[in-house]
């Protein structure tokens, strides 16, 4: 999969915002591609939030789709593995 650094994310209301891509990967178990990205928003603890979505190629770009609960468990495990490897 090609490496992305910045993407434009279009919300359901049509508003576009720029996001920084943290990671793109494919899960062997599902055969689907996923993306982790941030738009720089912080939560109540002042930590930057990370968004995750299924990444589908579409026409001349990509479409970000909601991840099912079962897929989310797998994506969280990838995130945990990355954190463990960085420590």
mmCIF file of C-alpha atoms in Angstrom:
data_model
loop_
_atom_site.group_PDB
_atom_site.id
_atom_site.type_symbol
_atom_site.label_atom_id
_atom_site.label_comp_id
_atom_site.label_asym_id
_atom_site.label_seq_id
_atom_site.Cartn_x
_atom_site.Cartn_y
_atom_site.Cartn_z
ATOM 1 C CA UNK A 1 0.000 0.000 0.000
ATOM 2 C CA UNK A 2 1.299 3.463 -0.775
ATOM 3 C CA UNK A 3 2.438 5.638 2.103
ATOM 4 C CA UNK A 4 0.248 8.622 2.839
ATOM 5 C CA UNK A 5 1.301 11.555 4.963
ATOM 6 C CA UNK A 6 -1.635 13.961 4.817
ATOM 7 C CA UNK A 7 -5.152 13.361 3.607
ATOM 8 C CA UNK A 8 -8.316 15.402 3.312
ATOM 9 C CA UNK A 9 -11.213 13.910 5.231
ATOM 10 C CA UNK A 10 -14.725 14.852 4.163
ATOM 11 C CA UNK A 11 -17.274 14.620 6.941
ATOM 12 C CA UNK A 12 -20.878 13.579 6.373
ATOM 13 C CA UNK A 13 -21.913 17.266 6.498
ATOM 14 C CA UNK A 14 -19.585 17.974 3.546
ATOM 15 C CA UNK A 15 -16.959 19.818 5.607
ATOM 16 C CA UNK A 16 -13.367 18.936 4.677
ATOM 17 C CA UNK A 17 -10.456 18.852 7.089
ATOM 18 C CA UNK A 18 -6.813 17.848 6.747
ATOM 19 C CA UNK A 19 -5.628 14.805 8.686
ATOM 20 C CA UNK A 20 -2.204 13.363 9.395
ATOM 21 C CA UNK A 21 -1.861 9.682 8.539
ATOM 22 C CA UNK A 22 -0.227 7.678 11.309
ATOM 23 C CA UNK A 23 -0.414 4.193 9.827
ATOM 24 C CA UNK A 24 -1.962 2.212 6.976
ATOM 25 C CA UNK A 25 -2.060 -1.579 7.250
ATOM 26 C CA UNK A 26 -3.931 -4.675 6.137
ATOM 27 C CA UNK A 27 -5.236 -7.333 8.502
ATOM 28 C CA UNK A 28 -4.679 -10.834 7.210
ATOM 29 C CA UNK A 29 -7.663 -12.065 9.227
ATOM 30 C CA UNK A 30 -10.145 -9.751 7.483
ATOM 31 C CA UNK A 31 -8.315 -9.095 4.199
ATOM 32 C CA UNK A 32 -9.197 -5.407 4.604
ATOM 33 C CA UNK A 33 -7.037 -2.291 4.736
ATOM 34 C CA UNK A 34 -7.217 0.145 7.652
ATOM 35 C CA UNK A 35 -5.949 3.624 8.412
ATOM 36 C CA UNK A 36 -5.066 5.347 11.682
ATOM 37 C CA UNK A 37 -5.099 9.131 11.464
ATOM 38 C CA UNK A 38 -5.464 12.264 13.546
ATOM 39 C CA UNK A 39 -6.953 15.660 12.864
ATOM 40 C CA UNK A 40 -5.195 17.177 15.875
ATOM 41 C CA UNK A 41 -8.137 17.277 18.272
ATOM 42 C CA UNK A 42 -7.454 16.669 21.949
ATOM 43 C CA UNK A 43 -9.589 14.843 24.493
ATOM 44 C CA UNK A 44 -10.346 15.916 28.074
ATOM 45 C CA UNK A 45 -6.900 14.714 29.192
ATOM 46 C CA UNK A 46 -5.232 16.906 26.526
ATOM 47 C CA UNK A 47 -4.175 13.828 24.524
ATOM 48 C CA UNK A 48 -4.474 13.913 20.739
ATOM 49 C CA UNK A 49 -7.239 11.594 19.559
ATOM 50 C CA UNK A 50 -6.544 8.903 16.990
ATOM 51 C CA UNK A 51 -9.202 7.891 14.475
ATOM 52 C CA UNK A 52 -9.399 4.481 12.820
ATOM 53 C CA UNK A 53 -11.301 3.494 9.696
ATOM 54 C CA UNK A 54 -11.499 0.843 7.028
ATOM 55 C CA UNK A 55 -9.694 2.172 3.954
ATOM 56 C CA UNK A 56 -11.236 1.383 0.564
ATOM 57 C CA UNK A 57 -9.885 2.512 -2.779
ATOM 58 C CA UNK A 58 -12.583 4.311 -4.737
ATOM 59 C CA UNK A 59 -12.358 6.009 -8.126
ATOM 60 C CA UNK A 60 -9.387 8.380 -7.846
ATOM 61 C CA UNK A 61 -9.175 8.377 -4.067
ATOM 62 C CA UNK A 62 -10.112 6.538 -0.927
ATOM 63 C CA UNK A 63 -13.216 6.055 1.168
ATOM 64 C CA UNK A 64 -13.086 5.737 4.956
ATOM 65 C CA UNK A 65 -15.680 3.383 6.414
ATOM 66 C CA UNK A 66 -16.737 2.617 9.966
ATOM 67 C CA UNK A 67 -15.087 -0.399 11.575
ATOM 68 C CA UNK A 68 -17.276 -3.137 13.072
ATOM 69 C CA UNK A 69 -16.842 -4.041 16.750
ATOM 70 C CA UNK A 70 -15.050 -7.303 15.847
ATOM 71 C CA UNK A 71 -12.684 -5.501 13.473
ATOM 72 C CA UNK A 72 -12.082 -2.794 16.093
ATOM 73 C CA UNK A 73 -10.756 -5.455 18.505
ATOM 74 C CA UNK A 74 -8.215 -6.506 15.865
ATOM 75 C CA UNK A 75 -7.227 -2.899 15.052
ATOM 76 C CA UNK A 76 -6.727 -2.137 18.771
ATOM 77 C CA UNK A 77 -4.403 -5.133 19.008
ATOM 78 C CA UNK A 78 -2.278 -3.715 16.165
ATOM 79 C CA UNK A 79 -2.131 -0.394 18.032
ATOM 80 C CA UNK A 80 -1.106 -2.155 21.275
ATOM 81 C CA UNK A 81 1.618 -4.083 19.427
ATOM 82 C CA UNK A 82 3.052 -0.861 18.008
ATOM 83 C CA UNK A 83 3.122 0.712 21.481
ATOM 84 C CA UNK A 84 4.840 -2.380 22.960
ATOM 85 C CA UNK A 85 7.491 -2.310 20.221
ATOM 86 C CA UNK A 86 8.226 1.387 20.804
ATOM 87 C CA UNK A 87 8.857 0.964 24.540
#
